[in-house]
Tab-separated table of N, CA and C in Angstrom:
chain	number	residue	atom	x	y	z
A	157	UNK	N	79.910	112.386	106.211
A	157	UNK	CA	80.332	113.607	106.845
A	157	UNK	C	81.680	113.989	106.238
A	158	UNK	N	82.127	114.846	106.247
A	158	UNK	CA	83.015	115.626	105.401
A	158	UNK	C	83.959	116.822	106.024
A	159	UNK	N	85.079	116.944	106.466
A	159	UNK	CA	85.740	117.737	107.045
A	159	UNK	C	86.888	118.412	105.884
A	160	UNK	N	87.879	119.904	106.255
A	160	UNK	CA	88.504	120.237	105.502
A	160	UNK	C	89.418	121.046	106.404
A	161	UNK	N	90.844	120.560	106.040
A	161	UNK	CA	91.931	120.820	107.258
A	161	UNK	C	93.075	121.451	106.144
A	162	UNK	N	92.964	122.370	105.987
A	162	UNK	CA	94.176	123.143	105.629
A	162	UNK	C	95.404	123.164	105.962
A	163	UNK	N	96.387	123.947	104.874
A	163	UNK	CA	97.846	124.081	105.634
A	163	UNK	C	97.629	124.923	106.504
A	164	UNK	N	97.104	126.186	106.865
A	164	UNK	CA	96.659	127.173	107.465
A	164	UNK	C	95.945	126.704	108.912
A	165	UNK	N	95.709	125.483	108.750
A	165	UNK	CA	94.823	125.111	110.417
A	165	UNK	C	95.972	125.121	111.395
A	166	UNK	N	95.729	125.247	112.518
A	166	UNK	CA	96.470	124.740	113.583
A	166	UNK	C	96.488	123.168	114.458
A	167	UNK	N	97.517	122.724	114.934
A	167	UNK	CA	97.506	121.349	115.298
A	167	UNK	C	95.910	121.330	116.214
A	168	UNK	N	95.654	122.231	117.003
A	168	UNK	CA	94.490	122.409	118.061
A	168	UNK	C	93.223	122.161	117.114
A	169	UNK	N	93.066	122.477	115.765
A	169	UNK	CA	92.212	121.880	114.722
A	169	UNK	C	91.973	120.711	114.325
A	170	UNK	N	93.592	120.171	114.415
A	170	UNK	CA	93.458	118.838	113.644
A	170	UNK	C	92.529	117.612	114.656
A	171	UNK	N	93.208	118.680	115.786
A	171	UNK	CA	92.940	117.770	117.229
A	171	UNK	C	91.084	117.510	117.389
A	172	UNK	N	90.834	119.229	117.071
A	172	UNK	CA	89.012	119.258	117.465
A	172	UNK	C	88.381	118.276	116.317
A	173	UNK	N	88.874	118.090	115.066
A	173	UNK	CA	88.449	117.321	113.683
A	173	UNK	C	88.304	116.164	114.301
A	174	UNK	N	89.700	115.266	115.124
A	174	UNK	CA	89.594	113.758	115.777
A	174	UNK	C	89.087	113.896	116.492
A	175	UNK	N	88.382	115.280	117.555
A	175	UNK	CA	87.573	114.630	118.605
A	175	UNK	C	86.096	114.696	117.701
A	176	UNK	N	85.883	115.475	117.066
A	176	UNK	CA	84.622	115.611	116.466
A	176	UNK	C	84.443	114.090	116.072
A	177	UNK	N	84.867	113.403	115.169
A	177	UNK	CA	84.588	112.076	114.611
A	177	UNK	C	84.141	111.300	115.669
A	178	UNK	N	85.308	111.109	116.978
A	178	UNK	CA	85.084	110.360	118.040
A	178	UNK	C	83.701	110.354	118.572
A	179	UNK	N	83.107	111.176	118.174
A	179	UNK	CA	81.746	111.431	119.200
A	179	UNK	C	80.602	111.452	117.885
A	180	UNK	N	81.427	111.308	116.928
A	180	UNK	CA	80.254	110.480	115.748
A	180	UNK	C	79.256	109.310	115.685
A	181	UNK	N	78.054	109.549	116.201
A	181	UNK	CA	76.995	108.364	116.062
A	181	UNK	C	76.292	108.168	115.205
A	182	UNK	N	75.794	109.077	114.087
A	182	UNK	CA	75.349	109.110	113.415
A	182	UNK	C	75.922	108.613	111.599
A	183	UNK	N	77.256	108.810	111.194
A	183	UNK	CA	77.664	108.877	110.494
A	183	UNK	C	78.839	107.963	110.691
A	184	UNK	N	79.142	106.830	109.531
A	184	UNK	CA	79.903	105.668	109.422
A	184	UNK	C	80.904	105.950	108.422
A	185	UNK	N	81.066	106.813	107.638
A	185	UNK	CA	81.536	107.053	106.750
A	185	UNK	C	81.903	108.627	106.432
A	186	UNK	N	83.638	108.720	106.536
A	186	UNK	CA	84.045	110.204	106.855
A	186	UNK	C	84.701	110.637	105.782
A	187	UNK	N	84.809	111.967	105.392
A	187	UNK	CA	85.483	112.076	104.164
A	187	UNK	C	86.423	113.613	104.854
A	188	UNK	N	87.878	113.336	104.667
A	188	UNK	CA	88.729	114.533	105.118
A	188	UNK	C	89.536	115.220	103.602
A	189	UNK	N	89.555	116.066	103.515
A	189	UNK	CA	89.884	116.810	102.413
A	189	UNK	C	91.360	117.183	103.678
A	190	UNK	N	92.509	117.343	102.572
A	190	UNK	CA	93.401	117.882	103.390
A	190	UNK	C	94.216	118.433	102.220
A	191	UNK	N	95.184	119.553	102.574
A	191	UNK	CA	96.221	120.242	102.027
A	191	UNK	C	97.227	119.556	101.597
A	192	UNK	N	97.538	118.871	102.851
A	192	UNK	CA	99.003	118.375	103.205
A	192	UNK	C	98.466	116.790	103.763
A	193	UNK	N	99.269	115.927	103.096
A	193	UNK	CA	98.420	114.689	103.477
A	193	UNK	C	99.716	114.078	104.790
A	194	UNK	N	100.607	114.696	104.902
A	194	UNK	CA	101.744	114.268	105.658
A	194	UNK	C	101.452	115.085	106.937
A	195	UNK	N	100.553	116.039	107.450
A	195	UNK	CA	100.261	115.778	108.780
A	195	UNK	C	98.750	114.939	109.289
A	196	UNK	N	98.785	114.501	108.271
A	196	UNK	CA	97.576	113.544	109.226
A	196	UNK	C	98.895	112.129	109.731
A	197	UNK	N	98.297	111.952	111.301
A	197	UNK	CA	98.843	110.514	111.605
A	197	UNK	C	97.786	109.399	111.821
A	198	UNK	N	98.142	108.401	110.621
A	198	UNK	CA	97.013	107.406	110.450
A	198	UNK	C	96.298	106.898	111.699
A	199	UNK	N	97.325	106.314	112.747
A	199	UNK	CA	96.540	106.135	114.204
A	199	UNK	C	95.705	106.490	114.828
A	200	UNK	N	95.660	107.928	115.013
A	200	UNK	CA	95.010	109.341	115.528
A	200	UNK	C	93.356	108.973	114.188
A	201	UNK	N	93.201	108.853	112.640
A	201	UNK	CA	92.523	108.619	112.205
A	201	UNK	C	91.327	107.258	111.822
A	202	UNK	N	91.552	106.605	112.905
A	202	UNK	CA	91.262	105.365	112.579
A	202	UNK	C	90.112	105.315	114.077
A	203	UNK	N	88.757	105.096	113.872
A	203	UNK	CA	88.327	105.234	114.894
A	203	UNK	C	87.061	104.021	115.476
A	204	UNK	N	87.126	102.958	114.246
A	204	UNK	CA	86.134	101.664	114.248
A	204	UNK	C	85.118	102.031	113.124
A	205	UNK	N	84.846	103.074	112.733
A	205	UNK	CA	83.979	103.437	111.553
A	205	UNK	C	83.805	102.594	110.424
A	206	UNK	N	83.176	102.466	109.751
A	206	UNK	CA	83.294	101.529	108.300
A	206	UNK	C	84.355	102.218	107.233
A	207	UNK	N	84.378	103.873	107.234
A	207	UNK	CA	85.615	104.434	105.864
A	207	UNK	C	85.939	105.390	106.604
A	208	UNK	N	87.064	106.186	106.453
A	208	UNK	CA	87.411	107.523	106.984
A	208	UNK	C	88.310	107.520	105.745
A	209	UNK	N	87.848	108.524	104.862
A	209	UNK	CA	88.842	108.765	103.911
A	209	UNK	C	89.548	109.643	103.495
A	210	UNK	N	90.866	109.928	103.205
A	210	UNK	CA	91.621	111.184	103.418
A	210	UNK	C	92.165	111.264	102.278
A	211	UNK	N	91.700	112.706	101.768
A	211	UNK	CA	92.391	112.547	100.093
A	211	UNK	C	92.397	114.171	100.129
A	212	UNK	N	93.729	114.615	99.756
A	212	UNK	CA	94.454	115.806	99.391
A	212	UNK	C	93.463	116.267	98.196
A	213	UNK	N	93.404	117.716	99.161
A	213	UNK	CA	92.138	118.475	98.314
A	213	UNK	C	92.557	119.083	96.885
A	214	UNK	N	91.530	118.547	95.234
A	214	UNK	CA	92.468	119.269	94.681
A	214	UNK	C	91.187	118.397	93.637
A	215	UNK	N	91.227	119.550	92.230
A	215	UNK	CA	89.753	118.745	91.905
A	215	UNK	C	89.735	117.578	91.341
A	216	UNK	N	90.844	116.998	90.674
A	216	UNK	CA	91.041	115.242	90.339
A	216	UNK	C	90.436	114.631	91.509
A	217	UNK	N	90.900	114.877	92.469
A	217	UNK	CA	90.270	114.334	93.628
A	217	UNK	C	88.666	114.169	93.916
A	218	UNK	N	88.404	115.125	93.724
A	218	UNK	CA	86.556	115.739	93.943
A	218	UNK	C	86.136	115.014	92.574
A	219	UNK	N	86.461	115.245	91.346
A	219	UNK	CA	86.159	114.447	90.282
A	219	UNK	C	85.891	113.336	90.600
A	220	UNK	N	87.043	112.534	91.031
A	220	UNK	CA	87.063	111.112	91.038
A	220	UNK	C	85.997	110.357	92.095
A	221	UNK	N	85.223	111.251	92.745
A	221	UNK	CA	84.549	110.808	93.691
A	221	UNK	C	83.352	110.593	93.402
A	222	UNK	N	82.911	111.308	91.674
A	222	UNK	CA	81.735	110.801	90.975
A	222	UNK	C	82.001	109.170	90.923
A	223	UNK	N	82.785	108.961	90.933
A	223	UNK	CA	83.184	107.794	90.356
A	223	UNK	C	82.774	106.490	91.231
A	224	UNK	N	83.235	107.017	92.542
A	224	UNK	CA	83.651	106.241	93.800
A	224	UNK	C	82.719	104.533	93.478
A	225	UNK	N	81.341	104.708	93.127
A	225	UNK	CA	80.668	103.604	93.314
A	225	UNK	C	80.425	103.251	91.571
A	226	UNK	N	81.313	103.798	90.743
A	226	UNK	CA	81.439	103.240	89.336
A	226	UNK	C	82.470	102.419	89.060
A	227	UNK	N	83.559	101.994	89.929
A	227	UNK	CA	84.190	100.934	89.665
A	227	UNK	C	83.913	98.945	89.653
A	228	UNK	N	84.276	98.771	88.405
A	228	UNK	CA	83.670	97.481	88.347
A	228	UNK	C	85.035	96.633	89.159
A	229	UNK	N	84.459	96.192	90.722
A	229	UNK	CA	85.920	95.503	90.880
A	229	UNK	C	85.857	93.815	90.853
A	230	UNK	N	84.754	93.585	90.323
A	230	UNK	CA	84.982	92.002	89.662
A	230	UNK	C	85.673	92.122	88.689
A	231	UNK	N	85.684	92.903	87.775
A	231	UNK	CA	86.145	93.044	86.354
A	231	UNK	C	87.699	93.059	87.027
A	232	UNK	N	88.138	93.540	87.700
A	232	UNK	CA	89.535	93.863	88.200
A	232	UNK	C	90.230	92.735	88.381
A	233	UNK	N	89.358	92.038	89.536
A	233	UNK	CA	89.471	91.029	90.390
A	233	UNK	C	90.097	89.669	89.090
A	234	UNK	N	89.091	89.810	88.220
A	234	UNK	CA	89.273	88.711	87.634
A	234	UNK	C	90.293	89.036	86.296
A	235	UNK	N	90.009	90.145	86.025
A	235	UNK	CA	91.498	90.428	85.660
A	235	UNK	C	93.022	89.899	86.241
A	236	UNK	N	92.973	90.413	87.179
A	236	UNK	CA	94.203	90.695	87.906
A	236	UNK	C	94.479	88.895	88.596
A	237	UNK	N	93.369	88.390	88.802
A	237	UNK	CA	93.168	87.065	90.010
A	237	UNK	C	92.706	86.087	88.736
A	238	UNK	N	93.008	86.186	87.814
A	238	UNK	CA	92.416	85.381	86.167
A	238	UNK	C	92.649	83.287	86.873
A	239	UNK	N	93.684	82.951	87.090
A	239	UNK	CA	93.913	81.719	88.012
A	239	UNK	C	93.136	81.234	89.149
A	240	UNK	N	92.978	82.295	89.989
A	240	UNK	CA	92.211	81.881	91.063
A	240	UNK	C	90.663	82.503	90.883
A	241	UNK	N	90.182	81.896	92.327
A	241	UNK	CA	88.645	81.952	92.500
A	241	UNK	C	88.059	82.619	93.616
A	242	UNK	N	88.337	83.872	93.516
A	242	UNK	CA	87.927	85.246	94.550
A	242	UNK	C	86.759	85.153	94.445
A	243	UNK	N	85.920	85.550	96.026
A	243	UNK	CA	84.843	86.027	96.152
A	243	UNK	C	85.208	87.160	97.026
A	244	UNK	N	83.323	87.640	97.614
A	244	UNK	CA	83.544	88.526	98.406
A	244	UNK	C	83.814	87.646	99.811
A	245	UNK	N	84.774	88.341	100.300
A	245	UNK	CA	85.209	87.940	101.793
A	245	UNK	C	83.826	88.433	103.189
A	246	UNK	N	83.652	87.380	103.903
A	246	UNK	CA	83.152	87.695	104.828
A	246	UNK	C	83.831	88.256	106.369
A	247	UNK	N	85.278	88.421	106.060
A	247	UNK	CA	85.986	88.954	106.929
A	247	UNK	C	86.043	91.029	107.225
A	248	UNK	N	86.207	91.560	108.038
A	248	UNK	CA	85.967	92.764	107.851
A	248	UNK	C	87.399	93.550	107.574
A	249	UNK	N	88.677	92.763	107.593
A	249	UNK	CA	89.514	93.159	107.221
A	249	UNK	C	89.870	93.468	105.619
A	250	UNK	N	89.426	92.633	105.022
A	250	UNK	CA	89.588	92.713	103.233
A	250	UNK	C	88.170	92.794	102.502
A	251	UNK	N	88.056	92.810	101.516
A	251	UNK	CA	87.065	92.608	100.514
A	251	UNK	C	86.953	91.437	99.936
A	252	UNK	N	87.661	90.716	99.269
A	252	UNK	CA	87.291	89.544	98.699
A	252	UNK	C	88.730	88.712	99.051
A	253	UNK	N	88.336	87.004	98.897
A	253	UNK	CA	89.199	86.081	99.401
A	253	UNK	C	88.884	84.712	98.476
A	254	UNK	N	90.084	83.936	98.668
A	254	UNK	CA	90.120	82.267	97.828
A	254	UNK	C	89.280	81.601	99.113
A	255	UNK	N	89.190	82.204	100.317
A	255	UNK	CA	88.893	81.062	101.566
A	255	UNK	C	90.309	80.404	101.651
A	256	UNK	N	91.167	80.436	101.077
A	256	UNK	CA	92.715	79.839	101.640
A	256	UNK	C	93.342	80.400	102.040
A	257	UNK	N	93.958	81.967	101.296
A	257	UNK	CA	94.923	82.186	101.742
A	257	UNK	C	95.359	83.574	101.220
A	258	UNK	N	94.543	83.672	100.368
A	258	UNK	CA	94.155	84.961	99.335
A	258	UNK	C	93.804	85.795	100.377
A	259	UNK	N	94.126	87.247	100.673
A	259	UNK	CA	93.075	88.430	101.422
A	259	UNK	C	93.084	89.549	100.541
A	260	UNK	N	92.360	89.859	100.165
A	260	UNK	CA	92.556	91.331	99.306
A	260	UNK	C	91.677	92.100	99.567
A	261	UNK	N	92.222	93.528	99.418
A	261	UNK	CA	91.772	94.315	100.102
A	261	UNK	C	91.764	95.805	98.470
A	262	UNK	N	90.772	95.833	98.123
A	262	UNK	CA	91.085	97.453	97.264
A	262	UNK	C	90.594	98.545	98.030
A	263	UNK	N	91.480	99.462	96.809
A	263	UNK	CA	91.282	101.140	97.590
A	263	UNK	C	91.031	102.027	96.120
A	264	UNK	N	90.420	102.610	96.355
A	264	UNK	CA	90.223	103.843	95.876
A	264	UNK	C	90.719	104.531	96.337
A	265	UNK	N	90.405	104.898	97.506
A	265	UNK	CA	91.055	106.455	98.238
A	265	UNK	C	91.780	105.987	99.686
A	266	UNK	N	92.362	106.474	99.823
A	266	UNK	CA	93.302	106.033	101.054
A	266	UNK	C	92.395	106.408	102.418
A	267	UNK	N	92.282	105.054	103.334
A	267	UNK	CA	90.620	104.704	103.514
A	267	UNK	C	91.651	103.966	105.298
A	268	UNK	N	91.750	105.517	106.359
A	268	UNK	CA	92.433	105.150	107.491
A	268	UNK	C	92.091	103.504	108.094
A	269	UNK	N	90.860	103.524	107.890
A	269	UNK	CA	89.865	102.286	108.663
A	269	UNK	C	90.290	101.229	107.971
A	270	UNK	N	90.097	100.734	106.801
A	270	UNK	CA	90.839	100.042	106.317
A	270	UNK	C	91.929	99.509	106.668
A	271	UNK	N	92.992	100.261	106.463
A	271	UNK	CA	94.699	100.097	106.548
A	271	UNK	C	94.778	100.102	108.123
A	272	UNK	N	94.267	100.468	109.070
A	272	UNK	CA	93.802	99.948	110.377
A	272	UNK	C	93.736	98.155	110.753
A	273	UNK	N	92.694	97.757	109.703
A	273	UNK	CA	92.104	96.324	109.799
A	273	UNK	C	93.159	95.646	109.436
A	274	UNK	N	93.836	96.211	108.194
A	274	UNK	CA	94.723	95.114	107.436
A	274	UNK	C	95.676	95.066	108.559
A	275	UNK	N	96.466	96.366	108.881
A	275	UNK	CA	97.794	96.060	109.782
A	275	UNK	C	97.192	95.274	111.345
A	276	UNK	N	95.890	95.233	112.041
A	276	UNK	CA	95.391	94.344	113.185
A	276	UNK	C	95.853	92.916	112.502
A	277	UNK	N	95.475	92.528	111.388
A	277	UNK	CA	94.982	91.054	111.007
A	277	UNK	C	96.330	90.947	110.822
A	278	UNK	N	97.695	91.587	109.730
A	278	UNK	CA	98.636	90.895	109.692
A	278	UNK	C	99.954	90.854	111.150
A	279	UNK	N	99.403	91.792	112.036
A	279	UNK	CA	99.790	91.683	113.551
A	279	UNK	C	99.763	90.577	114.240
A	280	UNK	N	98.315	90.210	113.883
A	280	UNK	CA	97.774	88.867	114.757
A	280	UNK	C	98.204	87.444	113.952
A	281	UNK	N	98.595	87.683	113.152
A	281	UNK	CA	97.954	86.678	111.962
A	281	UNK	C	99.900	86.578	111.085
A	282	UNK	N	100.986	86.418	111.587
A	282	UNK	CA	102.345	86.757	111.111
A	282	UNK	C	102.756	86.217	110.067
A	283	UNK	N	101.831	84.915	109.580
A	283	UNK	CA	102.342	83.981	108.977
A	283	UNK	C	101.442	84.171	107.481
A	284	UNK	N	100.875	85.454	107.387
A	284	UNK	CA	99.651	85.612	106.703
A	284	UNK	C	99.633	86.902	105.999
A	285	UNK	N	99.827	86.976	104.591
A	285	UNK	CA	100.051	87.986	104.033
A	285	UNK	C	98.565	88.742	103.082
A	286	UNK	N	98.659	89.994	103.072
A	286	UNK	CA	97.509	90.687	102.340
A	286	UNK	C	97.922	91.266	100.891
A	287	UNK	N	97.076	91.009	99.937
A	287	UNK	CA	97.005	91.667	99.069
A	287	UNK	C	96.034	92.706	98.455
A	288	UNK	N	96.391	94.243	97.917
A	288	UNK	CA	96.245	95.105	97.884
A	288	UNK	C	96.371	95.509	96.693
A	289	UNK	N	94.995	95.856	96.130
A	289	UNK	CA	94.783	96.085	94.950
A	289	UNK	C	94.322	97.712	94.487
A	290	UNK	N	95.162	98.376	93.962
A	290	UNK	CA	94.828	100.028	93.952
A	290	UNK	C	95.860	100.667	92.403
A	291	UNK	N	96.025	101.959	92.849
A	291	UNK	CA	96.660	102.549	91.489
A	291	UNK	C	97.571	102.766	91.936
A	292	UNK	N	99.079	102.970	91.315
A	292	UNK	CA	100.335	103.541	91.749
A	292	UNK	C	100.481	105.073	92.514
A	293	UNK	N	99.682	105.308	92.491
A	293	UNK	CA	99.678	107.113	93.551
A	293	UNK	C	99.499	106.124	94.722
A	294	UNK	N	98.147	105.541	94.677
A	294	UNK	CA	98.006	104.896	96.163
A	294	UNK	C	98.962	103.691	96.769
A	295	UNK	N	99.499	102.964	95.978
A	295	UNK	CA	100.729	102.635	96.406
A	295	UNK	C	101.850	103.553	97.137
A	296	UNK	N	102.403	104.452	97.008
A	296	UNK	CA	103.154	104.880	97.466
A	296	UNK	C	102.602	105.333	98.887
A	297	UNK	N	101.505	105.707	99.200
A	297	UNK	CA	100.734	106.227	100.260
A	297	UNK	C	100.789	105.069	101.365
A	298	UNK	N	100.072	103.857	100.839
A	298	UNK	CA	99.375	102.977	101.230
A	298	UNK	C	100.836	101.860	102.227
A	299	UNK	N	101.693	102.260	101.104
A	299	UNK	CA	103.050	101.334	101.361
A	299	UNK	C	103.746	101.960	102.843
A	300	UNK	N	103.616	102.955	102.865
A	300	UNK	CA	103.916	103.472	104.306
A	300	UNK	C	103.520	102.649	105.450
A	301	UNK	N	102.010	102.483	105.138
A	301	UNK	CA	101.742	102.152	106.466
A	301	UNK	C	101.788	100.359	106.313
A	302	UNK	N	102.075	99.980	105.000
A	302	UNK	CA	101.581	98.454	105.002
A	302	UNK	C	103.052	97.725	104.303
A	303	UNK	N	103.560	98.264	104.349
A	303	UNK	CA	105.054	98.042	104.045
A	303	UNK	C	105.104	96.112	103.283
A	304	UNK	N	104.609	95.420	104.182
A	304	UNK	CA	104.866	94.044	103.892
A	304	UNK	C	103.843	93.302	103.210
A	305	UNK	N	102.784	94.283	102.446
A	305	UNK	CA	101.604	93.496	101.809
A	305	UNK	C	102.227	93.475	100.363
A	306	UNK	N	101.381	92.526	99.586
A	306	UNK	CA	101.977	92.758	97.846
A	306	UNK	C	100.794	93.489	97.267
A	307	UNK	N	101.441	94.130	96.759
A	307	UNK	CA	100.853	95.401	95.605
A	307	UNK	C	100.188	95.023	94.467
A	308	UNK	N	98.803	95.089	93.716
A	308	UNK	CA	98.660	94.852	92.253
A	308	UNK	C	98.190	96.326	92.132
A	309	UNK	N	99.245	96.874	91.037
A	309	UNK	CA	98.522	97.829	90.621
A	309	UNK	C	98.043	97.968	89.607
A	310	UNK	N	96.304	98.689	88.913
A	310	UNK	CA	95.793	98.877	88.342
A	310	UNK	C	95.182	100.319	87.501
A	311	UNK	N	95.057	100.350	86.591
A	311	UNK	CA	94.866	101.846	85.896
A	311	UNK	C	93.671	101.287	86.118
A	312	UNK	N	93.020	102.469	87.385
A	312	UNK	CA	91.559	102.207	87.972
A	312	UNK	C	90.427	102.495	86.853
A	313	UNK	N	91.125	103.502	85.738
A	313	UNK	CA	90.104	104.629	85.299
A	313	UNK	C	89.431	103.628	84.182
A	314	UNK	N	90.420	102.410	83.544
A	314	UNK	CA	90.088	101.483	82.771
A	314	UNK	C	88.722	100.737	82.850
A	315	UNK	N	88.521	101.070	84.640
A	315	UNK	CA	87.311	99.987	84.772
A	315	UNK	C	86.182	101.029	85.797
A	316	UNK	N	86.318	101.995	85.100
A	316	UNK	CA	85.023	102.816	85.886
A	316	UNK	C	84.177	102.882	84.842
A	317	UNK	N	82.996	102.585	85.016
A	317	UNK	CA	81.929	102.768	84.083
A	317	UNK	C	80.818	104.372	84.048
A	318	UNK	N	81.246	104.985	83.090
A	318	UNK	CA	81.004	106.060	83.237
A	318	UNK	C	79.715	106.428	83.648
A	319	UNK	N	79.243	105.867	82.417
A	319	UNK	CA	77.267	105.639	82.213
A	319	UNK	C	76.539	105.184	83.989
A	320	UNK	N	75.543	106.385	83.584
A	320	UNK	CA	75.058	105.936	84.913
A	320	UNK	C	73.204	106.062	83.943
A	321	UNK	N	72.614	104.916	84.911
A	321	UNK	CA	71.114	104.963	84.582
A	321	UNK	C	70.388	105.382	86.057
A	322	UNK	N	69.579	106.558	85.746
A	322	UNK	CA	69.156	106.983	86.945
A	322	UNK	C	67.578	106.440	86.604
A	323	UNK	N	66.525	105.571	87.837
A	323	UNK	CA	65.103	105.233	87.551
A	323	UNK	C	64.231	105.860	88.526
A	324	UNK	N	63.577	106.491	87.787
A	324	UNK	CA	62.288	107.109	88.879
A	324	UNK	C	61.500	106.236	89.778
């Protein structure tokens, strides 16, 4: 599902957009196009869903969303994690883990539900740090709300595989 909130909306918009989601049964996965990415408040966006994703409307953006399921993030992973021995995590806070002590979590798009999970787990969890694997735009975004996780950043575009095979 897919919403689009302008500079031009009124707060009484932004408001009907969060109740609309709230009463979402059908759809797990939200996509908000916005003007201005500094009046959304992450809290208000975060609603138990699997993604709610909020990305400033603009066509790099819309481009990059061919993409969304062309990133190779083993290739990343083991790039970036070359020492250790990441899998996928069975936790719903991150994506992949050592089972020790490792949590990592990537982003593509700045993903409310997500950054939701991470800040619950390192709430509960004080002694326990996340790592966060994305591009330097999303760093700066991401760092707002996660202030105390460590950062790897990656030139995402390196590991999107363009080629797609479509089979009848």
């Amino acid at each position: 599902m897919t919403y689009y909130i302008s500079k031009e909306h009124p707060h009484k918009y932004l408001t009907s957009v969060i109740y609309d989601i709230q009463k979402e049964k059908k759809y797990k996965n939200i996509i908000v196009f916005v003007d201005d990415i500094k009046r959304i408040n992450i809290n208000n966006f975060s609603f138990g869903l699997n993604h709610v994703l909020i990305l400033e409307d603009s066509i790099f953006n819309r481009e990059k969303l061919k993409y969304m399921n062309s990133i190779n993030w083993s290739e990343i992973l083991k790039d970036t994690y070359y020492h250790k021995n990441i899998s996928l995590s069975e936790y719903n806070f991150c994506d992949y883990t050592d089972h020790k002590n490792k949590y990592i979590s990537v982003f593509y798009y700045f993903d409310t539900e997500k950054i939701t999970r991470i800040k619950n787990f390192l709430r509960e969890n004080i002694n326990k740090s996340a790592d966060i694997v994305c591009s330097i735009e999303l760093k700066e975004l991401i760092k707002v709300e996660l202030p105390d996780a460590n950062y790897n950043i990656v030139n995402l575009k390196k590991y999107i595989n363009k080629e797609r095979n479509i089979y009848d």
